[in-house]
Short mmCIF file of C-alpha atoms in Angstrom, two decimals:
data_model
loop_
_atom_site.label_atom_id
_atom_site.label_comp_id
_atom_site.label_asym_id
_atom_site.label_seq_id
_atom_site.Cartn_x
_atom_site.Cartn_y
_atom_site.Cartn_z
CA UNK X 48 144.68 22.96 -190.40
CA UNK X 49 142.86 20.05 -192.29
CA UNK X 50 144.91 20.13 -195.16
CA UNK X 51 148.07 20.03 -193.11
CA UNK X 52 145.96 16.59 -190.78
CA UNK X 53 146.46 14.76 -194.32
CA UNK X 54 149.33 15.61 -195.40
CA UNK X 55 151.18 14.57 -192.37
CA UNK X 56 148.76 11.35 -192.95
CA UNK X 57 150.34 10.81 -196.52
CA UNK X 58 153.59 10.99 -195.65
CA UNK X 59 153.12 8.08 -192.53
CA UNK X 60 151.14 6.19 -195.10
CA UNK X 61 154.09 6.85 -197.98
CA UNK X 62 156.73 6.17 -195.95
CA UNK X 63 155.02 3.00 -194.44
CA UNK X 64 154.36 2.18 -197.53
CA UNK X 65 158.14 2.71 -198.64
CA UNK X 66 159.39 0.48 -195.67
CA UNK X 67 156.96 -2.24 -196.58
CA UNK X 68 158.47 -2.70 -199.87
CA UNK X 69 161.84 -2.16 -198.94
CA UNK X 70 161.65 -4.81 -196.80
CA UNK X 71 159.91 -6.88 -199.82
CA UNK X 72 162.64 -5.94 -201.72
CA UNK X 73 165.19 -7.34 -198.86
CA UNK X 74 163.29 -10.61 -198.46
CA UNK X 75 163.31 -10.90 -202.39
CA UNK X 76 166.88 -10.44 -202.96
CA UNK X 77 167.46 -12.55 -199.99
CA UNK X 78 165.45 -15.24 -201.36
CA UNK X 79 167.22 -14.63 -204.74
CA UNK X 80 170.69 -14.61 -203.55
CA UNK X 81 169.55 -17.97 -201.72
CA UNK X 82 168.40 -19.95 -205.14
CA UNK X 83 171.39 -18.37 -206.66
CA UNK X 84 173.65 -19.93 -204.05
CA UNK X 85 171.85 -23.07 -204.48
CA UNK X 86 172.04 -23.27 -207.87
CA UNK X 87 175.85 -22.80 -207.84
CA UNK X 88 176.10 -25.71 -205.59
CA UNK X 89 173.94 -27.70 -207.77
CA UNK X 90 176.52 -26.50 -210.65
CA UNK X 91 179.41 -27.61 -208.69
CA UNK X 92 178.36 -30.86 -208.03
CA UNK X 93 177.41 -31.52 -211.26
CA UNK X 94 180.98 -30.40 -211.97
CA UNK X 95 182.88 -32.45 -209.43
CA UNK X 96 180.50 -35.42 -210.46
CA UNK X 97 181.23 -35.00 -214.13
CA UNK X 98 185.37 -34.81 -213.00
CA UNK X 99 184.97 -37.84 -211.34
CA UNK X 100 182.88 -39.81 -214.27
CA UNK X 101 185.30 -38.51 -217.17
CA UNK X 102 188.50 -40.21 -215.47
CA UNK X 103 186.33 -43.11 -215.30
CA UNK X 104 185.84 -43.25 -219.11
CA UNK X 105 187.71 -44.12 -221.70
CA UNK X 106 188.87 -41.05 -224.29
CA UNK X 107 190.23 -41.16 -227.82
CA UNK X 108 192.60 -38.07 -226.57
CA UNK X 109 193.33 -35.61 -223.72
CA UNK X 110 190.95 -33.05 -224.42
CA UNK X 111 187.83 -33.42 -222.27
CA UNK X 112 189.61 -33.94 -219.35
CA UNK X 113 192.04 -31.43 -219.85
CA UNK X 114 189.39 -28.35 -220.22
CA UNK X 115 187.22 -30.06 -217.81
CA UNK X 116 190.02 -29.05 -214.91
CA UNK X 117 191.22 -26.03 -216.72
CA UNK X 118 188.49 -24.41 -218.85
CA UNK X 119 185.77 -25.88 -220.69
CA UNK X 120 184.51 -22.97 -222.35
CA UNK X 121 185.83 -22.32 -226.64
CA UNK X 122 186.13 -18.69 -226.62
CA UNK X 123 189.28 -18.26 -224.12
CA UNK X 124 192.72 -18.78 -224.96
CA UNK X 125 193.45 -20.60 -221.34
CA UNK X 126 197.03 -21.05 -221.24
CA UNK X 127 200.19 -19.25 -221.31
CA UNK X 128 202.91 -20.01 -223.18
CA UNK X 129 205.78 -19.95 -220.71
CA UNK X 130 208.10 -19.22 -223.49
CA UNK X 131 206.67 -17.13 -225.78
CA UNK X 132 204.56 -15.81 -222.94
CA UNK X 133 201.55 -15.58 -225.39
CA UNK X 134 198.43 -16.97 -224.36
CA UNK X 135 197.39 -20.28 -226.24
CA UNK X 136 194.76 -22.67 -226.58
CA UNK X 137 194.53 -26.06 -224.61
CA UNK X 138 194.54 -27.98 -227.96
CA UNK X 139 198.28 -27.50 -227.98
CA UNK X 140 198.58 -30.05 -225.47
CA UNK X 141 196.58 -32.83 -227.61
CA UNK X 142 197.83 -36.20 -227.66
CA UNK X 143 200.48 -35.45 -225.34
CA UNK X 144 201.51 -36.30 -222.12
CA UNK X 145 200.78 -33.75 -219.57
CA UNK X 146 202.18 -32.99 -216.22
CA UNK X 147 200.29 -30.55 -214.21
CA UNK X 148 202.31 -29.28 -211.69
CA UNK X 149 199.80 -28.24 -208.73
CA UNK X 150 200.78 -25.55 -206.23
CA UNK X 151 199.59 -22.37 -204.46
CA UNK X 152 202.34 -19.35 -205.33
CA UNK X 153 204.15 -20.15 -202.05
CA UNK X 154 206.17 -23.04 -204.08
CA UNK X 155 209.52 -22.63 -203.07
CA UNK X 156 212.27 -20.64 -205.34
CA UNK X 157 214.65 -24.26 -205.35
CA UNK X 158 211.36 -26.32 -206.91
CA UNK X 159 211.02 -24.26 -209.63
CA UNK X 160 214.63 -23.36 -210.53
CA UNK X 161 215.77 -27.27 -210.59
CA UNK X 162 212.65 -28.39 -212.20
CA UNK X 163 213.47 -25.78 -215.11
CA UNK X 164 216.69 -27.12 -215.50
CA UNK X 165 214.90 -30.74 -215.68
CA UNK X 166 212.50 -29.32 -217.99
CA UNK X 167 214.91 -27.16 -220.50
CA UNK X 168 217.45 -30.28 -220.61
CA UNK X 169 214.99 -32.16 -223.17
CA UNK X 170 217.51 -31.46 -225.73
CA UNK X 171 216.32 -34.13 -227.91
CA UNK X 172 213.11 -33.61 -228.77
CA UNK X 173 212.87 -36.60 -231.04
CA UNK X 174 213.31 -39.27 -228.12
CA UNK X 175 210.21 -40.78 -225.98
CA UNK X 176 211.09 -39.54 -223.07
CA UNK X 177 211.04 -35.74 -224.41
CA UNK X 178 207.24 -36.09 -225.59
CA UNK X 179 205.37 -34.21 -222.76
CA UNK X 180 204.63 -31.48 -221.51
CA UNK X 181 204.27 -29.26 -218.36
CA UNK X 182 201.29 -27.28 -217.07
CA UNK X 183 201.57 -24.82 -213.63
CA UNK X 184 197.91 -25.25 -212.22
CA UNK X 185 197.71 -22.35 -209.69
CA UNK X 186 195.68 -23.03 -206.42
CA UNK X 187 194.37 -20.21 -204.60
CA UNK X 188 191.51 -20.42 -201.72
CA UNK X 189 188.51 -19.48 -203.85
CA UNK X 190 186.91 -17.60 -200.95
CA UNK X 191 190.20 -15.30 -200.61
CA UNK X 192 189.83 -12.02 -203.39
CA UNK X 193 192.48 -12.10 -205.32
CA UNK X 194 194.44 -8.54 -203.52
CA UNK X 195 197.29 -6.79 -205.62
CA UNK X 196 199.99 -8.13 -203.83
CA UNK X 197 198.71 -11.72 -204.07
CA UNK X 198 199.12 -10.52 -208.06
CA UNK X 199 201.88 -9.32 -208.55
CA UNK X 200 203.16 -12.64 -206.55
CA UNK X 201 201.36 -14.89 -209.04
CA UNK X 202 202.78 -12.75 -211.89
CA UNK X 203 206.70 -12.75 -210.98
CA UNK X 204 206.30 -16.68 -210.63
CA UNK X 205 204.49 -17.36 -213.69
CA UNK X 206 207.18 -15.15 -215.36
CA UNK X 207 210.22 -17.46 -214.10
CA UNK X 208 208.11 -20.62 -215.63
CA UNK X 209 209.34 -21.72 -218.93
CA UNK X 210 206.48 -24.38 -219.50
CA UNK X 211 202.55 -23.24 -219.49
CA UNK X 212 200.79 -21.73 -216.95
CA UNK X 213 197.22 -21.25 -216.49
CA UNK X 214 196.29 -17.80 -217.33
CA UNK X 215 194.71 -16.85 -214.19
CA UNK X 216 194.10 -18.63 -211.19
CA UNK X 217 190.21 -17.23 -211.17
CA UNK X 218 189.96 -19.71 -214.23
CA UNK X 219 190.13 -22.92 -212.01
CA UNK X 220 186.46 -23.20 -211.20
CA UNK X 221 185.80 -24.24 -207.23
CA UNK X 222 184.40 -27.99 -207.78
CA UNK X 223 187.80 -28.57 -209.77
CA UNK X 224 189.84 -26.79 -206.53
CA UNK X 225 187.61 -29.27 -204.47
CA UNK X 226 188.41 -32.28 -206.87
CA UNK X 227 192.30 -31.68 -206.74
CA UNK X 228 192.31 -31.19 -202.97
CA UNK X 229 190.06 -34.68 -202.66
CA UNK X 230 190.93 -36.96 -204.89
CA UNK X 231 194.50 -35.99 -205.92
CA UNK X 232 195.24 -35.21 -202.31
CA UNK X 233 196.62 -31.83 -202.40
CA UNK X 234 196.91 -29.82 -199.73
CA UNK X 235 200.36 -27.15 -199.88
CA UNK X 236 203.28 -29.14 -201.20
CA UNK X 237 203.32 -29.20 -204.44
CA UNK X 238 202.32 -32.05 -206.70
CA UNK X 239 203.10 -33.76 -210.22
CA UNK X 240 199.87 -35.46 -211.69
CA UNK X 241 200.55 -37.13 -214.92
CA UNK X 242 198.28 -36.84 -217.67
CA UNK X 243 198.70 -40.09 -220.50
CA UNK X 244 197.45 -38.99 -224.17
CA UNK X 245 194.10 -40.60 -223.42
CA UNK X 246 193.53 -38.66 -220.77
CA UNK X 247 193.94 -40.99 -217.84
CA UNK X 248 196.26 -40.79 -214.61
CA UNK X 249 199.33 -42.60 -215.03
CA UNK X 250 200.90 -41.20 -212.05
CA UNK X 251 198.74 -39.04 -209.08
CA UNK X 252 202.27 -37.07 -208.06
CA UNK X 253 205.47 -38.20 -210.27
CA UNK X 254 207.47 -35.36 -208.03
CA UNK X 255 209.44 -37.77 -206.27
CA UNK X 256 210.64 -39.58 -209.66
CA UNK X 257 211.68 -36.56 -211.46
CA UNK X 258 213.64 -35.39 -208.97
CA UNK X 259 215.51 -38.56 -208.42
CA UNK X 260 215.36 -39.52 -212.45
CA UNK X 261 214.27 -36.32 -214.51
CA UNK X 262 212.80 -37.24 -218.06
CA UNK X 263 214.66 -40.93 -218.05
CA UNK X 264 211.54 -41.41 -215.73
CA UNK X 265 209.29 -40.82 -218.73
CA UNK X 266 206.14 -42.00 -218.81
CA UNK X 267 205.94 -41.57 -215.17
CA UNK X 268 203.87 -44.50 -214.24
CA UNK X 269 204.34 -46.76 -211.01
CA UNK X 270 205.39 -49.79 -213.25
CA UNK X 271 207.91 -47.25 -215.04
CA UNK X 272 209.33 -46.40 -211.01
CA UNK X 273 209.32 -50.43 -210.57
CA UNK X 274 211.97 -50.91 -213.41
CA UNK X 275 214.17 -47.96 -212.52
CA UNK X 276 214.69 -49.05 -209.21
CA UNK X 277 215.66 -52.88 -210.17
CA UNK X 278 218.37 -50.88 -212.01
CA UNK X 279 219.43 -49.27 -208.97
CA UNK X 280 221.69 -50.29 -206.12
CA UNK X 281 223.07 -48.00 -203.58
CA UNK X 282 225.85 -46.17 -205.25
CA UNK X 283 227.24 -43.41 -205.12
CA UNK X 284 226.43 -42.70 -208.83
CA UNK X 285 222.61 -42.77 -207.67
CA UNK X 286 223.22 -40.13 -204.76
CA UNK X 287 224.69 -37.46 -207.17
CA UNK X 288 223.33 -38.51 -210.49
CA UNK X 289 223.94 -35.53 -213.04
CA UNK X 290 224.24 -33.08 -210.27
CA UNK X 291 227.45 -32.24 -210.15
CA UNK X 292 229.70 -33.56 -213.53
CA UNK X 293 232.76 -33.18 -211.62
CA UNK X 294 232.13 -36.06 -209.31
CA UNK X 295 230.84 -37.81 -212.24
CA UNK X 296 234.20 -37.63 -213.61
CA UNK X 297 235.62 -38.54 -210.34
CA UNK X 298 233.98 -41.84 -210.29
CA UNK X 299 234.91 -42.73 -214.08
CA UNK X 300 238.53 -42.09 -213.09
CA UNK X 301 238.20 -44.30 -210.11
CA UNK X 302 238.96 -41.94 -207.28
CA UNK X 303 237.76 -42.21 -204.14
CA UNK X 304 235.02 -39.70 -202.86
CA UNK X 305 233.78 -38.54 -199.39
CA UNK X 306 230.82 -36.89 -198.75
CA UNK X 307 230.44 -35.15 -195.85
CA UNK X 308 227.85 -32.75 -194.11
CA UNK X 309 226.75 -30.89 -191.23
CA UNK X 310 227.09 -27.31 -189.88
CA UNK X 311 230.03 -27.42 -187.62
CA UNK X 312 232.83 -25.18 -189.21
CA UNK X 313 235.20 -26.65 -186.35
CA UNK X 314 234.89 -30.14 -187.03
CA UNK X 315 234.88 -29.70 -190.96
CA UNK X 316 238.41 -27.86 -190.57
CA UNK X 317 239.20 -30.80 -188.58
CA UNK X 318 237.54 -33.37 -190.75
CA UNK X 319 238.74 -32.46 -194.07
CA UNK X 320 242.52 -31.65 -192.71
CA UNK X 321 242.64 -35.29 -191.67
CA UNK X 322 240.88 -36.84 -194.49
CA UNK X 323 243.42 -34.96 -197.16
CA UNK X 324 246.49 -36.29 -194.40
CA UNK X 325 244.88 -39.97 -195.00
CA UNK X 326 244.83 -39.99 -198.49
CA UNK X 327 248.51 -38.54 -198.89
CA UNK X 328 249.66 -41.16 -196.23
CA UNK X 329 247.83 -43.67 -198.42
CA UNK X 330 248.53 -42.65 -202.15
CA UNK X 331 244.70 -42.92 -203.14
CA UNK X 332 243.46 -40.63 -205.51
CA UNK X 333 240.49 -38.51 -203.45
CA UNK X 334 237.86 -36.32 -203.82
CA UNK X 335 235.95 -34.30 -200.67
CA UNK X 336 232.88 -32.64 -201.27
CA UNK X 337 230.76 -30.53 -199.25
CA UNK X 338 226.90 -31.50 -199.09
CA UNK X 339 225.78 -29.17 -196.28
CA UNK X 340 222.43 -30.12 -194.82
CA UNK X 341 218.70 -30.43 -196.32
CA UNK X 342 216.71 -27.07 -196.28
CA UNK X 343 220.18 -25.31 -196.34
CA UNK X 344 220.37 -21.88 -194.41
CA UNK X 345 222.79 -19.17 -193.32
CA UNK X 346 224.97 -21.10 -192.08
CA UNK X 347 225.16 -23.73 -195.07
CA UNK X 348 226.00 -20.80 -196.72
CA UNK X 349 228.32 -19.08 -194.56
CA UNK X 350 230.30 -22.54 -194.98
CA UNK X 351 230.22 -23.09 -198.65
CA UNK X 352 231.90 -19.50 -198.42
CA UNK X 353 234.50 -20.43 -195.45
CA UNK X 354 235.53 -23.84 -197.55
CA UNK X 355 236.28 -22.48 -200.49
CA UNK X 356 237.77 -19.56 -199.26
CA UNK X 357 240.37 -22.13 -197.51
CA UNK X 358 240.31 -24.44 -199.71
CA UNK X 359 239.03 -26.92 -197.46
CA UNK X 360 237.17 -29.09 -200.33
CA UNK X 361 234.97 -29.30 -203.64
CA UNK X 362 231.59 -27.71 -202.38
CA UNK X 363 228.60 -26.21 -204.29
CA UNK X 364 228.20 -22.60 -204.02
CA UNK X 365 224.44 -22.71 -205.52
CA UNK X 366 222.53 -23.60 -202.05
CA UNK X 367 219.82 -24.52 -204.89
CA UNK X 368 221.97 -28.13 -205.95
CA UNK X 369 222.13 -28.95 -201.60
CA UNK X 370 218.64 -28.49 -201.63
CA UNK X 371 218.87 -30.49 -204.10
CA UNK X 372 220.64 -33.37 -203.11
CA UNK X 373 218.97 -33.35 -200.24
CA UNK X 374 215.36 -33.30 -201.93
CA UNK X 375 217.07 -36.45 -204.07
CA UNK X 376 217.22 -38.51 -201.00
CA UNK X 377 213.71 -37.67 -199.36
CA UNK X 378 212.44 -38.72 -202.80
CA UNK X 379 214.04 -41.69 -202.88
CA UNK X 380 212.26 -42.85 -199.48
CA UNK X 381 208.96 -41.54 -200.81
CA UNK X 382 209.64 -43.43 -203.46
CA UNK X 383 210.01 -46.86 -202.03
CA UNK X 384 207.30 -45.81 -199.56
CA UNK X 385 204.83 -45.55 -202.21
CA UNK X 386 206.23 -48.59 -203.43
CA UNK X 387 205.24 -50.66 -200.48
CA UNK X 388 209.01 -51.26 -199.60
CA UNK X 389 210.84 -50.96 -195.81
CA UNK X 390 213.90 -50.60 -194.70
CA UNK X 391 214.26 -54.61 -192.86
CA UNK X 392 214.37 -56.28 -196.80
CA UNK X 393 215.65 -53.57 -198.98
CA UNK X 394 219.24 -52.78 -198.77
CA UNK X 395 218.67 -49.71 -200.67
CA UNK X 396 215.80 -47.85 -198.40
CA UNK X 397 218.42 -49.21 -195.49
CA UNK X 398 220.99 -46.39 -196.85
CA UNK X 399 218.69 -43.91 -197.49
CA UNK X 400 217.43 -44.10 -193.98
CA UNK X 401 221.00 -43.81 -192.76
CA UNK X 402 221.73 -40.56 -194.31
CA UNK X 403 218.73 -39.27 -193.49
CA UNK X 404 219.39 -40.45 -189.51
CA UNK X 405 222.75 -38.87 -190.18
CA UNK X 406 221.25 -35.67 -191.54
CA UNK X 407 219.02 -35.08 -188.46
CA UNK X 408 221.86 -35.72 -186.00
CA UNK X 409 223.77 -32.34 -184.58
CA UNK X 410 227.07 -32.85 -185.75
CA UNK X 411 228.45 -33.73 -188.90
CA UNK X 412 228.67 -36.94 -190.24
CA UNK X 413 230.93 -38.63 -193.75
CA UNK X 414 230.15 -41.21 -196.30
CA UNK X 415 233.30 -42.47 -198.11
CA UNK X 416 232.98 -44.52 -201.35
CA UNK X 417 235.06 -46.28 -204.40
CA UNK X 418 233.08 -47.26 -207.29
CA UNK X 419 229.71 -48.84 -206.98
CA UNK X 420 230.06 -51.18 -204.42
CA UNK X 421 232.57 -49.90 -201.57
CA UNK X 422 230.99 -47.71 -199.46
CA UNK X 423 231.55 -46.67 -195.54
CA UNK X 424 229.12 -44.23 -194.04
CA UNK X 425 229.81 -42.49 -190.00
CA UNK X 426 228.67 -39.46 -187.38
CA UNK X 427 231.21 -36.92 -187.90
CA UNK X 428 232.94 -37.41 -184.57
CA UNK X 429 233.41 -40.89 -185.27
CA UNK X 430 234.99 -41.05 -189.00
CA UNK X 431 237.07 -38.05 -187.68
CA UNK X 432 238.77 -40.33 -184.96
CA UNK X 433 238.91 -43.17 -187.70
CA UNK X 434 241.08 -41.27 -189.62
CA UNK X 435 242.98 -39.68 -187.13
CA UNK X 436 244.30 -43.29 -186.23
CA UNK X 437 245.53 -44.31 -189.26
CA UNK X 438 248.34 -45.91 -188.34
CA UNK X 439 245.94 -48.56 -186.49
CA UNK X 440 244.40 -49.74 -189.98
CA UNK X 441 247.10 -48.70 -192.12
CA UNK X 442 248.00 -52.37 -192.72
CA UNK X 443 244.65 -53.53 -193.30
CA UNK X 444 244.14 -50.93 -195.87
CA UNK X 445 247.14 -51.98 -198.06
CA UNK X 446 245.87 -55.53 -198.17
CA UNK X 447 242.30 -55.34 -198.31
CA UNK X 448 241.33 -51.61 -199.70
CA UNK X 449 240.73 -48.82 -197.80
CA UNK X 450 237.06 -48.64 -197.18
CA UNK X 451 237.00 -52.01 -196.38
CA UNK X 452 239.69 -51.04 -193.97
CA UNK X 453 237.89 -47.59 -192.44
CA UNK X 454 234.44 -49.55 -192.30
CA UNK X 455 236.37 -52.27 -190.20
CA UNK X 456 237.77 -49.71 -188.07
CA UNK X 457 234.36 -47.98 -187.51
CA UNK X 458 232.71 -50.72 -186.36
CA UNK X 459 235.88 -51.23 -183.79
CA UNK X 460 234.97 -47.28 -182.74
CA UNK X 461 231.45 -47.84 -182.67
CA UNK X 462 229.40 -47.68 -179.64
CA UNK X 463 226.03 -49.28 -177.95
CA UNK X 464 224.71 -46.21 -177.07
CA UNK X 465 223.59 -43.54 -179.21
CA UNK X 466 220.71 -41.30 -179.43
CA UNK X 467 219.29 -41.40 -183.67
CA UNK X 468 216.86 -38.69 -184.77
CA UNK X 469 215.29 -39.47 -188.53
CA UNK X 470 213.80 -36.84 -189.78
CA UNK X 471 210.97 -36.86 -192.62
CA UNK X 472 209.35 -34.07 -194.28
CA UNK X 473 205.66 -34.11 -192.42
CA UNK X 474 203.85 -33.21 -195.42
CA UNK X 475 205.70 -35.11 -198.35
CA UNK X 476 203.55 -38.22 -198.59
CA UNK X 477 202.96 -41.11 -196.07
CA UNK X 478 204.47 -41.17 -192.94
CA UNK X 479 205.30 -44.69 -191.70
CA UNK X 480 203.86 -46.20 -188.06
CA UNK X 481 206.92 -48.43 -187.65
CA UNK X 482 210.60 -47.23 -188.40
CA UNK X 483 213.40 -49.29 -187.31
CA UNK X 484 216.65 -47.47 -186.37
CA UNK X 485 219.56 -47.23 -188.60
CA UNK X 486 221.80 -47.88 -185.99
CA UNK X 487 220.23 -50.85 -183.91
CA UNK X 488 217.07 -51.97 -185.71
CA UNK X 489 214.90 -51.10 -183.06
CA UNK X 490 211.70 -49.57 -183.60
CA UNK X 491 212.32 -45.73 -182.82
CA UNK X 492 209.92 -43.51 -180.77
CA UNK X 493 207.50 -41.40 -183.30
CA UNK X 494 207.46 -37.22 -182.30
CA UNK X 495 205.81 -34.40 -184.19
CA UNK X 496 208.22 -31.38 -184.59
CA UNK X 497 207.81 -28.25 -186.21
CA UNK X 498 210.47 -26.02 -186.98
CA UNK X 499 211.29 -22.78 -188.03
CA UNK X 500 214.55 -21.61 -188.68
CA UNK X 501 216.57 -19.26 -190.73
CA UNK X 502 219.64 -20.23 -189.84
#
């Protein structure tokens, strides 16, 4: 009976004994896990700190800065070659300018495929403006685990890139995630930062300039934007650029060229019927072409279909060169934006803002032009009636020109009241307080709108 007393006694005091240092063991590891956590914060200070210092300093190259936000260890080949799609070291981008494109793998489809074409059309690799180089920087949320479908999503995109990727995204430490997010300012839409050979900034997001100027924008800097844009005068040349070489040709032959857009099947049967009636009445040479609406949908698409099938106009099937276009003008306000321009003293921003107004109205709207200068720009319903009286401004047209003539006769047809909508991408850049309207030049009413739509 004794001898069963203690051990039923040893076993309480064992297993006390066991709970005692498993909760030791608990509190340790606790503790542990704690100074671990603390010394990783330490470390990523230190890290952000150091970012912060080195673009403070001057560098005889690119290279500290360059693995400082990409990987500063030696014994990892960091970078894919988007071409080869062999993994290289970061010393291939020495003395080079480099362009890290920054993005989580939501970037959109139309970003990367007109970007490529940017990128592969450095045919000359001799010239200045071919000397740099691109770099995907992948931005996940380090506190998300990296799931198999989130890989396989980061794999198919890094496959359609043609410049260099970062391997992984696991190899973008946090304190450089929280440096790009706080000093660079990036949040979701993607971003350009320009790297000089020295390793300083010359541009914190040159997006906007190489979608309105591709590599002729080379090196990217804000004086570089200055120079383009005394160049520049609102032309029609500027709102296509090398989009389309058809209208390119157009305008070297001296036709004239309407752009239209909208979504309204209806009044682009009507529209175009009347225009091509105009231009036979007149004996112009003319070109229509299609430029559907920004962030093109369905029913973009269902129209580049209908107009060709009918033969309504040029148009682009490739919903990737609208989006394009489109993303051409929203640059070019960003642009001047950035610039410190507004629309009261710069004739240029003035048009911009007037497609864009046109673009965010519900019907459809045409911009006619002849060479650099001529240029008449109306809602839809509007330039439709123009040209449906003809014979009012017929005479006019054979002594003066015929956009002088049609912008005449708009501003005959035009109206006090009206109801403008301008709408701006809410996450490209700085929104302005004040915006005049394009149609009046009074300060219009600021909303927030979110949309969603698939159509």
């Amino acid at each position: 009976m004794s001898e069963h007393i203690v051990s039923t006694t040893e076993a309480w005091e064992l297993s006390s004994l066991a709970h005692k240092v498993s909760n030791m063991h608990s509190h340790l590891a606790a503790q542990l896990a704690s100074c671990y956590k603390h010394i990783d914060e330490r470390k990523h200070i230190e890290v952000f700190q150091n970012l912060l210092h080195l673009f403070e300093m001057i560098h005889i190259d690119n290279m500290r800065v360059l693995k400082a936000l990409i990987y500063q260890k030696d014994d990892l080949q960091p970078l894919l070659d988007g071409d080869t799609k062999r993994r290289v070291n970061i010393d291939v981008l020495r003395r080079k300018y480099v362009l890290l494109l920054i993005s989580d793998t939501d970037i959109s489809q139309e970003e990367v495929a007109i970007l490529e074409q940017i990128y592969e059309a450095r045919q000359h690799p001799t010239r200045q403006e071919s000397q740099y180089e691109v770099v995907w920087l992948p931005i996940l949320d380090p506190n998300v685990p990296m799931t198999e479908t989130m890989q396989k999503q980061f794999d198919n995109l890094q496959a359609t890139m043609p410049w260099y990727s970062v391997y992984h995204p696991s190899l973008i430490e946090r304190p450089v995630i929280k440096f790009i997010k706080e000093v660079w300012n990036f949040t979701k839409k993607p971003i350009l930062v320009v790297i000089d050979p020295q390793g300083r900034v010359a541009s914190p997001n040159a997006l906007h300039m190489m979608w309105i100027w591709g590599s002729i924008a080379f090196p990217f800097t804000s004086a570089r934007e200055e120079a383009l844009w005394k160049e520049e005068t609102l032309r029609l040349e500027l709102l296509v650029d090398i989009i389309d070489p058809l209208i390119v040709n157009w305008i070297a032959e001296g036709r004239y060229i309407c752009l239209y857009g909208g979504e309204d099947i209806e009044w682009i049967r009507k529209f175009t019927n009347a225009a091509h009636d105009v231009a036979k009445a007149a004996g112009i040479p003319f070109g229509l072409v299609y430029v559907g609406k920004s962030n093109p949908k369905e029913r973009v698409r269902r129209n580049t279909i209908t107009i060709s099938a009918e033969k309504l106009s040029h148009c682009w099937q490739d919903l990737n060169l609208i989006w394009y276009f489109w993303v051409r003008i929203e640059s070019m306000w960003q642009s001047k934006m950035q610039l410190g321009r507004s629309v009261e003293n710069d004739p240029v921003m003035q048009g911009i803002m007037s497609m864009l107004s046109l673009d965010g109205s519900e019907g459809g709207w045409a911009l006619l032009s002849r060479g650099s200068a001529e240029m008449a720009t109306a809602k839809g319903s509007i330039f439709l009636t123009c040209l449906l009286q003809y014979d009012q401004w017929k005479e006019q047209a054979q002594q003066n020109g015929v956009v002088p003539a049609i912008r005449d006769h708009l501003k005959q047809l035009h109206t006090p009241d009206h109801c403008t909508r301008l709408v701006l991408p809410g996450t490209a850049g700085r929104i302005p307080e004040r915006v005049v309207c394009a149609e009046c030049s009074r300060p219009m009413e600021k909303y927030v709108m979110y949309q969603c739509c698939d159509e």
